[in-house]
PDB file of C-alpha atoms in Angstrom:
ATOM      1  CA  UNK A1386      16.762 -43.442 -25.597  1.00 75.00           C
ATOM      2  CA  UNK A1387      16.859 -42.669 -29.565  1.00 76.00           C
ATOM      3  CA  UNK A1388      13.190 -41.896 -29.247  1.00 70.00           C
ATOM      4  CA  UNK A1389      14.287 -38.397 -27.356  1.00 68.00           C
ATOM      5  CA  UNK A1390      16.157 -37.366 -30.103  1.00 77.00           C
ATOM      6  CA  UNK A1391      13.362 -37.996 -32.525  1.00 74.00           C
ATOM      7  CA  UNK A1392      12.769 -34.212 -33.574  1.00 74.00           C
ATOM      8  CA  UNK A1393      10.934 -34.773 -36.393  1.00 78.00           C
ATOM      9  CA  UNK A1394       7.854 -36.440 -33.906  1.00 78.00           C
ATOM     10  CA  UNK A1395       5.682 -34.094 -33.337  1.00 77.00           C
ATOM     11  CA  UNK A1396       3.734 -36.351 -31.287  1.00 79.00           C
ATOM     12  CA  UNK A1397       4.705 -34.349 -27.757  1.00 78.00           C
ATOM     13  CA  UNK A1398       4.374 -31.164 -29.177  1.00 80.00           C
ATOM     14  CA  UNK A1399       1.999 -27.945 -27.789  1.00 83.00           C
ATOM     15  CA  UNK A1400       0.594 -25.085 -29.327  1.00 87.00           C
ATOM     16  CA  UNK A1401      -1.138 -21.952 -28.198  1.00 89.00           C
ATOM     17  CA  UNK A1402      -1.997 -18.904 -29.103  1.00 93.00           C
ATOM     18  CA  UNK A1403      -4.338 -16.237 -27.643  1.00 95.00           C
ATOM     19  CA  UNK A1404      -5.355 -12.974 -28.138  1.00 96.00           C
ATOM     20  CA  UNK A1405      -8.398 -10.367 -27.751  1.00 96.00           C
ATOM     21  CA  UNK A1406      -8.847  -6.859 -28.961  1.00 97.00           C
ATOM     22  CA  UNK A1407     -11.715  -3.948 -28.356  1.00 95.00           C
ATOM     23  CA  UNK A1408     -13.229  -2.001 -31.257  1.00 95.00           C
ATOM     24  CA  UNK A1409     -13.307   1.282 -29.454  1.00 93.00           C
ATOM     25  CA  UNK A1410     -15.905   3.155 -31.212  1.00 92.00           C
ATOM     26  CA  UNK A1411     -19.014   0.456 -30.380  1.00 93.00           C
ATOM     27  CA  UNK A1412     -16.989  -0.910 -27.424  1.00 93.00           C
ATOM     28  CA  UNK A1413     -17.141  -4.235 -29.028  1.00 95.00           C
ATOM     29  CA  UNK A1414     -14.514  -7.032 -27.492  1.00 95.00           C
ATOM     30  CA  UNK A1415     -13.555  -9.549 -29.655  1.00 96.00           C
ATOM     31  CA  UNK A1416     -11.084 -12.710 -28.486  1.00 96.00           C
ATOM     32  CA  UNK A1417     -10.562 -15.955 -29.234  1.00 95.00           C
ATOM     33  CA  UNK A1418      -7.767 -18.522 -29.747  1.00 93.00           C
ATOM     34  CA  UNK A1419      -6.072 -22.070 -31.089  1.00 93.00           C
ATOM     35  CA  UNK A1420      -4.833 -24.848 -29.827  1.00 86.00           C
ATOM     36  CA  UNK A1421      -2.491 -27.747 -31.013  1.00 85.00           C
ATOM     37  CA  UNK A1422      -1.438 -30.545 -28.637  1.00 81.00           C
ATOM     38  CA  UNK A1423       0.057 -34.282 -30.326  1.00 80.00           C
ATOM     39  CA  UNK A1424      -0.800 -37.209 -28.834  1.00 77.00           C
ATOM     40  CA  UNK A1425       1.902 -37.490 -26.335  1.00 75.00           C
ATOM     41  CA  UNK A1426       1.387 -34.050 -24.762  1.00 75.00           C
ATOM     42  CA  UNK A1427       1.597 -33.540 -21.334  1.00 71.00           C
ATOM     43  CA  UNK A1428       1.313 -30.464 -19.219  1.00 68.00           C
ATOM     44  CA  UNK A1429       1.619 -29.588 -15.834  1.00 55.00           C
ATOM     45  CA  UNK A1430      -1.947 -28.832 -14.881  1.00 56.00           C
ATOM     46  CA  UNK A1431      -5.568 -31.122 -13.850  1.00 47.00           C
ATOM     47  CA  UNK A1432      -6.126 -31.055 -17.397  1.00 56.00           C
ATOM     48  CA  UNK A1433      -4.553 -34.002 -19.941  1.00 54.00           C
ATOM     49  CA  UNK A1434      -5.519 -34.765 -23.299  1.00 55.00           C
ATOM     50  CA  UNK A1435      -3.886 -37.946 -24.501  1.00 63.00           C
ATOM     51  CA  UNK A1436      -5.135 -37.268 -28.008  1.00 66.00           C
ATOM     52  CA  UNK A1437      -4.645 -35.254 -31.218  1.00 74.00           C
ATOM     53  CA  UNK A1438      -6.309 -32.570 -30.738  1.00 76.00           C
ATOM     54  CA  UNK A1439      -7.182 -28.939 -32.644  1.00 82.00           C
ATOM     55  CA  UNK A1440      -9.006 -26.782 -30.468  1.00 83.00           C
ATOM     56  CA  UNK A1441     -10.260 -23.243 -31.592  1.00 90.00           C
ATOM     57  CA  UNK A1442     -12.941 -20.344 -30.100  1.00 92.00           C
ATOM     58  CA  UNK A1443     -13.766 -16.632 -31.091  1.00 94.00           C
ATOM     59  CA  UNK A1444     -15.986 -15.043 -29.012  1.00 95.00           C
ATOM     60  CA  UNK A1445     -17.939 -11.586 -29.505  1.00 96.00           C
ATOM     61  CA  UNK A1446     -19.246  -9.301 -26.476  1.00 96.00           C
ATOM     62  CA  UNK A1447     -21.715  -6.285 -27.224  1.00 96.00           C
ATOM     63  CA  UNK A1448     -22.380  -4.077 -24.500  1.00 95.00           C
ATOM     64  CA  UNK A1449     -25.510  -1.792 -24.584  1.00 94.00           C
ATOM     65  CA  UNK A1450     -26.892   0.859 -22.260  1.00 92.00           C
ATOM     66  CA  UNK A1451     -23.809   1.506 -20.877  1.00 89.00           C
ATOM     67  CA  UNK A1452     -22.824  -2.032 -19.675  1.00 90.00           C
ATOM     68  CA  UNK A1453     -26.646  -2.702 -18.324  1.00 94.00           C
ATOM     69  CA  UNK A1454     -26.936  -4.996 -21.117  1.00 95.00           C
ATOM     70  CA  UNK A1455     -24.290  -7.263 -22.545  1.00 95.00           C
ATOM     71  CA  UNK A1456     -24.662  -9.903 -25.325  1.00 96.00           C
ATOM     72  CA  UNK A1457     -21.846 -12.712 -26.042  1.00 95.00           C
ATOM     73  CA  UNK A1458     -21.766 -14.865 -28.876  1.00 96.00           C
ATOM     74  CA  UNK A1459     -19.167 -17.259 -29.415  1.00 93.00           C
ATOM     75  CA  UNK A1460     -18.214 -20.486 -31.712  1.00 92.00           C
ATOM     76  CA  UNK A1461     -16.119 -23.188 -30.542  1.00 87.00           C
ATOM     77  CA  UNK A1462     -14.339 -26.686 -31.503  1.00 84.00           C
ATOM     78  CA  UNK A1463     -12.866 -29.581 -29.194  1.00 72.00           C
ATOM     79  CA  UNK A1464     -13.035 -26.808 -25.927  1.00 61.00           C
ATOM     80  CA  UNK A1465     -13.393 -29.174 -23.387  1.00 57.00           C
ATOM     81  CA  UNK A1466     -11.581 -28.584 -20.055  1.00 55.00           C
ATOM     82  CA  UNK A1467     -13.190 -31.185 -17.575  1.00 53.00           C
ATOM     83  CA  UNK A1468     -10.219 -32.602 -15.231  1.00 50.00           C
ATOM     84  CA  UNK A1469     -12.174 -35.582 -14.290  1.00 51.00           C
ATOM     85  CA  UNK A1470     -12.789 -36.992 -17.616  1.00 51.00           C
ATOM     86  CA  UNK A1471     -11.277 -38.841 -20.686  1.00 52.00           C
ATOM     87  CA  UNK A1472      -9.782 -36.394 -23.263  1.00 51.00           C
ATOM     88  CA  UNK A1473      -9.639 -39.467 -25.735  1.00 49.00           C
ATOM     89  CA  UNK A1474     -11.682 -38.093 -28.307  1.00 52.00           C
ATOM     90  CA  UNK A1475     -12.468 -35.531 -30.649  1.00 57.00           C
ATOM     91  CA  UNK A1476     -15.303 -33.748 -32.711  1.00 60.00           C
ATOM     92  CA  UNK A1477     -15.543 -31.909 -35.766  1.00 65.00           C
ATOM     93  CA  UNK A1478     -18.927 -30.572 -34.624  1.00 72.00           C
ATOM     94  CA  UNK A1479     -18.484 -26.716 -33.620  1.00 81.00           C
ATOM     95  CA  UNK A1480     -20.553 -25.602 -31.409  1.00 82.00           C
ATOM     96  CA  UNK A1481     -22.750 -22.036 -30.613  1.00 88.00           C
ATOM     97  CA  UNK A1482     -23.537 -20.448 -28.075  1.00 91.00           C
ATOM     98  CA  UNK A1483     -25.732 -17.024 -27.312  1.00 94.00           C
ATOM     99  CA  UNK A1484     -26.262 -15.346 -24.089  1.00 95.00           C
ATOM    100  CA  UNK A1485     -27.810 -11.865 -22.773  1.00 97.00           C
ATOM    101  CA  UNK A1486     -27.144 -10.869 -19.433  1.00 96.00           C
ATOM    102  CA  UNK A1487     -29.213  -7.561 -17.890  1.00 96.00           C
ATOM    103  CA  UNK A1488     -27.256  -6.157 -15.207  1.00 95.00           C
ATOM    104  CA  UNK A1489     -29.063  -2.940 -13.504  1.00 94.00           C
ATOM    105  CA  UNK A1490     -27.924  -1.380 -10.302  1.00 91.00           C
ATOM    106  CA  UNK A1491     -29.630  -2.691  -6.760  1.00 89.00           C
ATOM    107  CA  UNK A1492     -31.788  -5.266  -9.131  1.00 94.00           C
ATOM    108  CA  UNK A1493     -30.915  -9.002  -9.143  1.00 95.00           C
ATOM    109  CA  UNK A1494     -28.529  -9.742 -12.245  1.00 96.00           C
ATOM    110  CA  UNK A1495     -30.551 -11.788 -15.239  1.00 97.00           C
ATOM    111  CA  UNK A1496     -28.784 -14.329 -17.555  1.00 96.00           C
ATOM    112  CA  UNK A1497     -30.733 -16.019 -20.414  1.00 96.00           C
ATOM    113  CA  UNK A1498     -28.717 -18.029 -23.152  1.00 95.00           C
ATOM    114  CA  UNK A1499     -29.048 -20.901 -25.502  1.00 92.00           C
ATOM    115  CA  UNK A1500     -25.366 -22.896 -25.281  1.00 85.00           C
ATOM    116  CA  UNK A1501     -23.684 -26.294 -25.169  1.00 79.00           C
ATOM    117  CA  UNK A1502     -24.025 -28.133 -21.763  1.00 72.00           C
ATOM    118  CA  UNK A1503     -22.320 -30.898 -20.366  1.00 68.00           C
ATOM    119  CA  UNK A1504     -23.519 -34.162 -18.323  1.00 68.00           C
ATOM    120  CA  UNK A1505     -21.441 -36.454 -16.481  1.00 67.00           C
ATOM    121  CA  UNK A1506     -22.137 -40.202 -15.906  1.00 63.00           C
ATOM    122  CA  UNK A1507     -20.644 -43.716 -14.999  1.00 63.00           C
ATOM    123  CA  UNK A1508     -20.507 -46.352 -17.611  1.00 63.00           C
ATOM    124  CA  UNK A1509     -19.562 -49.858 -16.793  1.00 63.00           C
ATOM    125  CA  UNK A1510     -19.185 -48.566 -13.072  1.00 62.00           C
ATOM    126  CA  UNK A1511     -15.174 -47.115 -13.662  1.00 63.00           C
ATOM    127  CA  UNK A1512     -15.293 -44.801 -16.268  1.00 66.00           C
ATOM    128  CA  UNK A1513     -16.255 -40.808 -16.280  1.00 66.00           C
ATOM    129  CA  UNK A1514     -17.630 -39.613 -19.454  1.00 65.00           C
ATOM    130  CA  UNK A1515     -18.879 -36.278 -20.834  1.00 64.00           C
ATOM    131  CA  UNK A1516     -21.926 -35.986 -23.153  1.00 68.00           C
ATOM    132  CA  UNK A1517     -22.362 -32.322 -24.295  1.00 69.00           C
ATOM    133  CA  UNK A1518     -25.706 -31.061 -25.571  1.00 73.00           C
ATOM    134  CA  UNK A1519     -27.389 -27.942 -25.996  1.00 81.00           C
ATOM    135  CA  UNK A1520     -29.846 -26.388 -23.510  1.00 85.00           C
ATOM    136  CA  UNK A1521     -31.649 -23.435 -22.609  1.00 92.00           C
ATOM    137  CA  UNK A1522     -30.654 -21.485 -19.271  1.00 93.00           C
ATOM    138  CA  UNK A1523     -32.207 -19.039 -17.165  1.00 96.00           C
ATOM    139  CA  UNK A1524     -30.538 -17.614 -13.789  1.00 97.00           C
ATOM    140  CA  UNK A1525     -31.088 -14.828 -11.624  1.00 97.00           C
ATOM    141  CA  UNK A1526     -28.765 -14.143  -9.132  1.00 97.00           C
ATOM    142  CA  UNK A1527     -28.733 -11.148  -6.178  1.00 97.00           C
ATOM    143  CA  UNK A1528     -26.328  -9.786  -4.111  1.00 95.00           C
ATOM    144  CA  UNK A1529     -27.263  -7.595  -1.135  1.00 94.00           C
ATOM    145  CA  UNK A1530     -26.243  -7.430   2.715  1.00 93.00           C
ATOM    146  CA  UNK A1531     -28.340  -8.187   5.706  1.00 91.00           C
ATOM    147  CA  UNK A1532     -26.821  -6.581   8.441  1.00 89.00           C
ATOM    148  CA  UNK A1533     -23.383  -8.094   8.845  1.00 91.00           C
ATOM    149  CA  UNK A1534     -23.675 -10.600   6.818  1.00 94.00           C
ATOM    150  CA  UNK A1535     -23.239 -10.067   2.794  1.00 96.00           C
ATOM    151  CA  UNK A1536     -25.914 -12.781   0.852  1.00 97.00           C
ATOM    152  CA  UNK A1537     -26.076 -14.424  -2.492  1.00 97.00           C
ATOM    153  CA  UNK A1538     -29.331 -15.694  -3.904  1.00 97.00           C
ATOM    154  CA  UNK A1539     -29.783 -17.575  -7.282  1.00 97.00           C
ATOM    155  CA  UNK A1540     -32.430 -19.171  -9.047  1.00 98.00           C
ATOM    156  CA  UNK A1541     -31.473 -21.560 -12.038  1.00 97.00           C
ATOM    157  CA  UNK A1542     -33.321 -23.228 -15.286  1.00 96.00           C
ATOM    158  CA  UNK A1543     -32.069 -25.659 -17.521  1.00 92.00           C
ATOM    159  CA  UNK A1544     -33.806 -27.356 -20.092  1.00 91.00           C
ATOM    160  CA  UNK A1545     -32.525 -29.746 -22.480  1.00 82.00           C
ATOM    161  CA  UNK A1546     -33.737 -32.030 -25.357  1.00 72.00           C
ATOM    162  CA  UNK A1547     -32.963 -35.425 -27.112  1.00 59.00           C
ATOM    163  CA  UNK A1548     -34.025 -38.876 -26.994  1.00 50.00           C
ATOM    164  CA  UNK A1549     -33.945 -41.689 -24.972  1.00 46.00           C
ATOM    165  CA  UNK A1550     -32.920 -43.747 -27.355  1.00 44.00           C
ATOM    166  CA  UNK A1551     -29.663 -41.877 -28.318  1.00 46.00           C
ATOM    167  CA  UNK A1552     -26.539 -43.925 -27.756  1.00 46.00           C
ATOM    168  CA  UNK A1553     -25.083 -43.324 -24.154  1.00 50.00           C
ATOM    169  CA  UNK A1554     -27.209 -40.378 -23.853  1.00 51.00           C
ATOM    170  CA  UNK A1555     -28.372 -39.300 -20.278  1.00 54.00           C
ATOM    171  CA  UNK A1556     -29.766 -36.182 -19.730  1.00 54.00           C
ATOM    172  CA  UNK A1557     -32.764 -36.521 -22.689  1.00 61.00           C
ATOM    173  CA  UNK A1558     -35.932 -34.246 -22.723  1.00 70.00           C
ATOM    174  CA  UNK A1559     -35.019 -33.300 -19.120  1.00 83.00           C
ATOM    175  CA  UNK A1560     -35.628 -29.934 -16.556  1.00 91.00           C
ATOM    176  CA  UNK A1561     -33.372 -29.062 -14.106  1.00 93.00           C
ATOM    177  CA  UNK A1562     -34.106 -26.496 -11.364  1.00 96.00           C
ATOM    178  CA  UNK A1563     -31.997 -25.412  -8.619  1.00 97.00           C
ATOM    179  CA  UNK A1564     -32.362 -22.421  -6.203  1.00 98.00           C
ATOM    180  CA  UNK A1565     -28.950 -21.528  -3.851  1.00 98.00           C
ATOM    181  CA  UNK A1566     -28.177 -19.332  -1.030  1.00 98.00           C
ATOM    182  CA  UNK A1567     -24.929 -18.376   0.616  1.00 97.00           C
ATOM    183  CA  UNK A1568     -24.169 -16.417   3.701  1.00 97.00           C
ATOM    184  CA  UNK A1569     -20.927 -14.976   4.384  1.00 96.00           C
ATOM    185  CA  UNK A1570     -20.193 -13.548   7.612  1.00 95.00           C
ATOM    186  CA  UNK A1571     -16.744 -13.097   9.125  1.00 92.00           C
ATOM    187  CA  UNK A1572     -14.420 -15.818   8.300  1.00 93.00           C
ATOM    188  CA  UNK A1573     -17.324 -18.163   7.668  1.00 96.00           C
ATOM    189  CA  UNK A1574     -19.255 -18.920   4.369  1.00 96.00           C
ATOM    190  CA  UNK A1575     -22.193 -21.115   4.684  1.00 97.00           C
ATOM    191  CA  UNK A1576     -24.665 -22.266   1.282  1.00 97.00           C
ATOM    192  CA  UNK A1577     -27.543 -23.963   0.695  1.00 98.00           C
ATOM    193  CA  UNK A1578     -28.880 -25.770  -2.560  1.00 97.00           C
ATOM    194  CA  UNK A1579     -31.448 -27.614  -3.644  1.00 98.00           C
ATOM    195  CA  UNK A1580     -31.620 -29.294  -6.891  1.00 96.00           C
ATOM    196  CA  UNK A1581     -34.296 -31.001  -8.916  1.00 95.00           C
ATOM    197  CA  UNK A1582     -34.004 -32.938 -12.304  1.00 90.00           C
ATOM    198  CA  UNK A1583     -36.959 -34.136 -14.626  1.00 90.00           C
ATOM    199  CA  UNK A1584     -36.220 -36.504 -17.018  1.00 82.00           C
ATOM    200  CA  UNK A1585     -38.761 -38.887 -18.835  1.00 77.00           C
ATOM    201  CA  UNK A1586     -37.759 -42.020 -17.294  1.00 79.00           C
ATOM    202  CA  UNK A1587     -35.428 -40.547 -13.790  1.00 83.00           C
ATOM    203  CA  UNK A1588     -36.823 -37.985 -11.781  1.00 90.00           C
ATOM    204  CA  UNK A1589     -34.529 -37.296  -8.088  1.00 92.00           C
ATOM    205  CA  UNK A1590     -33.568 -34.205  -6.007  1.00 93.00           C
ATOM    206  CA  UNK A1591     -30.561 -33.418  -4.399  1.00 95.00           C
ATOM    207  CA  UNK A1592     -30.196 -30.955  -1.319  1.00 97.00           C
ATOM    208  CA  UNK A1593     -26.490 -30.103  -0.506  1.00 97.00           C
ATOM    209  CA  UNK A1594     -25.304 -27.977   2.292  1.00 97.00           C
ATOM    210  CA  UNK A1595     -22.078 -26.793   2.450  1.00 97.00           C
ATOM    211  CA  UNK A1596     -19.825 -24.434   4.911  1.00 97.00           C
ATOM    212  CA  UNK A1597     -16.038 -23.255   4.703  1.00 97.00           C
ATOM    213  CA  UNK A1598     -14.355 -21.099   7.235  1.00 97.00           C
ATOM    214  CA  UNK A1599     -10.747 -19.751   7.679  1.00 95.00           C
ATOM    215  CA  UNK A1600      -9.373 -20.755  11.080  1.00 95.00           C
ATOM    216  CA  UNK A1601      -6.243 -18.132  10.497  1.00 93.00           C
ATOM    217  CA  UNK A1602      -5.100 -15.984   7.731  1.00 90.00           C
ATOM    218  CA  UNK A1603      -3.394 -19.055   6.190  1.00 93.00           C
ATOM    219  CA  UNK A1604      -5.885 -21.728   7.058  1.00 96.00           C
ATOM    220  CA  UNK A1605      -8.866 -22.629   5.401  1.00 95.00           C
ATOM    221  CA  UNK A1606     -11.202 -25.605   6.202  1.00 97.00           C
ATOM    222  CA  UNK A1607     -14.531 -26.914   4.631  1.00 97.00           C
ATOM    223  CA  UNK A1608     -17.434 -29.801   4.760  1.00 97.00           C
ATOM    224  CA  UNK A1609     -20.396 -30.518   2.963  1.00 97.00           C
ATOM    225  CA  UNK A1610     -23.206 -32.972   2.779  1.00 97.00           C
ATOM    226  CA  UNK A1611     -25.597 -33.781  -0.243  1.00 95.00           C
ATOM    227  CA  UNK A1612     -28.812 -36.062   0.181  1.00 96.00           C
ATOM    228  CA  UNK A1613     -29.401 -37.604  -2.826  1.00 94.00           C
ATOM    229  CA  UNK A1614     -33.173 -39.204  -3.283  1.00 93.00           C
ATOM    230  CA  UNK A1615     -34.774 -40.455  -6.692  1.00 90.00           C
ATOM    231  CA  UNK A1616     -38.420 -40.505  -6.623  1.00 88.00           C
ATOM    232  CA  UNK A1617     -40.542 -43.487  -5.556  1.00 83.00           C
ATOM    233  CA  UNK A1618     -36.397 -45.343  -4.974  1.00 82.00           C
ATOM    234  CA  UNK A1619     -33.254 -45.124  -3.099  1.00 88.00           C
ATOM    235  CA  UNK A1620     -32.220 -42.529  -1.031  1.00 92.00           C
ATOM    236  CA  UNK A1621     -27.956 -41.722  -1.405  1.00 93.00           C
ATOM    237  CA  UNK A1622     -25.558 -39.700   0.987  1.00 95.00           C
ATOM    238  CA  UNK A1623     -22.483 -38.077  -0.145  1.00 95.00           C
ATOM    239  CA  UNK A1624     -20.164 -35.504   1.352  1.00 96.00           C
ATOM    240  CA  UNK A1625     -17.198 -33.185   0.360  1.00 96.00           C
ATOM    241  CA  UNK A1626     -13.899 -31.609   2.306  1.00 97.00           C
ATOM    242  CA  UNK A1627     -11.463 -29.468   1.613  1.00 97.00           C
ATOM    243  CA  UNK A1628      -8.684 -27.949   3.087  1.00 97.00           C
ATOM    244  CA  UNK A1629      -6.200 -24.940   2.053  1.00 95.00           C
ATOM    245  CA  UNK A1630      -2.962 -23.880   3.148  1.00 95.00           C
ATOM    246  CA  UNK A1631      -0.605 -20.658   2.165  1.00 93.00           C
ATOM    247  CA  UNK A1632       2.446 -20.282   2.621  1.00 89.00           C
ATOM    248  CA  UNK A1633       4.447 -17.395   2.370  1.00 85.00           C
ATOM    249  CA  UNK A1634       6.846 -16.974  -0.693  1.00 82.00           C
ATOM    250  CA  UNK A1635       5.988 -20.444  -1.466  1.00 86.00           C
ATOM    251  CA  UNK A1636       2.409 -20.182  -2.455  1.00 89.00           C
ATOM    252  CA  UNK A1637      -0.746 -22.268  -2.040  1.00 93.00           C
ATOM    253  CA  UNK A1638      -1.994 -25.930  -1.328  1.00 94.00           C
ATOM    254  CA  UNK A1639      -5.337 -27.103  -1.910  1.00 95.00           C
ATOM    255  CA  UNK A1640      -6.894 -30.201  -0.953  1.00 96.00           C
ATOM    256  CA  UNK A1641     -10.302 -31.628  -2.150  1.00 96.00           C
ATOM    257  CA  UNK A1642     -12.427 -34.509  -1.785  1.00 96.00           C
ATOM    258  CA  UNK A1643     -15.691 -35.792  -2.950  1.00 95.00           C
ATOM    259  CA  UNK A1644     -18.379 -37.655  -3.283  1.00 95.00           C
ATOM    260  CA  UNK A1645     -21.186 -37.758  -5.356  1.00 91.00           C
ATOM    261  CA  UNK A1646     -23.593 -39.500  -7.455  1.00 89.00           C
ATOM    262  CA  UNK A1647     -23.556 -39.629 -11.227  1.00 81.00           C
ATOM    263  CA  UNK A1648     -27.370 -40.655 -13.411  1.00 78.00           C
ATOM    264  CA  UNK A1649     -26.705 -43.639 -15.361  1.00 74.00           C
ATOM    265  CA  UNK A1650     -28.046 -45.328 -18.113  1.00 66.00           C
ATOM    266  CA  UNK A1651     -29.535 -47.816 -16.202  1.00 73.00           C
ATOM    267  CA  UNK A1652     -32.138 -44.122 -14.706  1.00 73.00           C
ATOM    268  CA  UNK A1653     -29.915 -44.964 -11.479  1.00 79.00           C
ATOM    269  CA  UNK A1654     -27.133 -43.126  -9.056  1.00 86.00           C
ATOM    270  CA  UNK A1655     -24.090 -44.354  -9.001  1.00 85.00           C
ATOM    271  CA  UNK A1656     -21.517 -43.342  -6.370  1.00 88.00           C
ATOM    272  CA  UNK A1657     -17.949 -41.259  -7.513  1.00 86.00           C
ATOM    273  CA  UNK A1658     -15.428 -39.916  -5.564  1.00 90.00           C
ATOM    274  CA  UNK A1659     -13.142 -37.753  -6.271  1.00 88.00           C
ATOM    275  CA  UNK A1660      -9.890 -36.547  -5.244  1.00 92.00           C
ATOM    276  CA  UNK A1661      -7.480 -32.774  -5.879  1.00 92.00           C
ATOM    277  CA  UNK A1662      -3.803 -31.865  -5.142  1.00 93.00           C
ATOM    278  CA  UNK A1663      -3.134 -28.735  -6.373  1.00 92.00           C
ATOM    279  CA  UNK A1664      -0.555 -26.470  -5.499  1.00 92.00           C
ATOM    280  CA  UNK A1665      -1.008 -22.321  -6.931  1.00 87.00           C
ATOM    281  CA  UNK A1666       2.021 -19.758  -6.727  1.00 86.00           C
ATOM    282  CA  UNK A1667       1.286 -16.732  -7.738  1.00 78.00           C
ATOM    283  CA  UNK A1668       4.444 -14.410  -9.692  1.00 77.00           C
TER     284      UNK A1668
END
């Protein structure tokens, strides 16, 4: 019991601060922030650290043309918010990031930026960990109705670089390529996707289809299936429900569960499922 009058331990302690301003004359937004958090901190959220930890990020956004044409450049340190993965560890590296998205009216919307990524994969067949690396993304995404129904199309590009040989390094001198669609219509949302990923020594696709629908105003319901195959192997199923509930004055509950396939460094799938509780109220 002395240990919780221990004051002078900052081991439990959190810090945060925020804040983001507009430079009116070029319409420049600038924002950014810091973070503290001791060893022993613990918050009430999907996202633990269990590690001493300085976080920091300013970020930059230039529009042009009116808001056609908007360019964000940012810096960051230790910004890692994955729920699913270890938070014991820390970097000194700070990383870049530079995007330019093109946004004109009844045209599909074009991203191109150069930016961390992250990977997730299995090691010893128990533990989640995060590799980040820098890549180079293209999307193009589109938004337009077909009769009732309101559509979503998007085309991705990823390509990343590195070596095989790099310690616990997955994703090396790899492509990724995914298109999507998703139809909503009613109380029913329904996507497709289809991705493919080109590494040197793992090459496999994955086609997912997915569809949620709200059975009443406070009900909401979903499935999925993904079919998993790596080329000239194994073929691998996996699936994913959800379910959501709100109540009134009381808020929200969410249920999720998952199942998927990680790359690991053995250029195999390995299965991981995955499980959320989270409850949201809104004030």
């Amino acid at each position: 019991m002395k240990s919780l009058w221990q004051f002078q331990d900052n081991a439990n302690l959190g810090i945060s601060v925020k804040g983001q301003t507009m430079i009116n004359k070029t319409a420049t937004r600038l924002s950014g922030f810091y973070r503290k958090t001791g060893e022993s901190f613990q918050s009430f959220s999907l996202f633990t650290y269990n590690t001493d930890q300085t976080s920091w990020s300013v970020k930059v956004d230039q529009p042009f043309l009116k808001n056609k044409i908007n360019v964000i450049a940012s810096l960051r340190r230790n910004d890692f918010l994955n729920p699913f993965t270890e938070k014991t560890f820390k970097t000194s590296s700070i990383f870049k990031s530079v995007q330019v998205n093109i946004r004109f009216p009844k045209w599909p919307v074009l991203s191109v930026g150069y930016y961390p990524g992250t990977q997730l994969y299995v090691v010893n067949k128990e533990r989640i960990r995060e590799n980040a690396y820098y890549l180079f993304n293209g999307s193009l995404l589109y938004q337009y109705a077909a009769g009732n129904a309101r559509m979503l199309s998007s085309i991705l590009y990823n390509r990343y670089a590195g070596k095989g040989t790099d310690s616990g390094f997955i994703a090396y001198a790899g492509t990724t390529y995914m298109a999507s669609q998703t139809v909503m219509i009613g109380k029913a949302q329904l996507q497709g996707v289809y991705v493919y990923t080109n590494q040197e020594q793992l090459q496999y696709y994955t086609l997912e289809a997915n569809g949620d629908y709200w059975l009443a105003t406070w009900l909401q319901a979903g499935a999925g299936i993904k079919y998993n195959r790596v080329a000239g192997g194994k073929t691998y199923m996996g699936s994913r429900g959800s379910l959501g509930i709100d109540i009134k004055k009381l808020g929200g509950l969410r249920l999720q569960y998952e199942k998927s396939y990680l790359p690991t460094i053995w250029q195999t799938l390995y299965p991981v499922e995955t499980g959320t509780l989270s409850w949201f109220k809104y004030f």
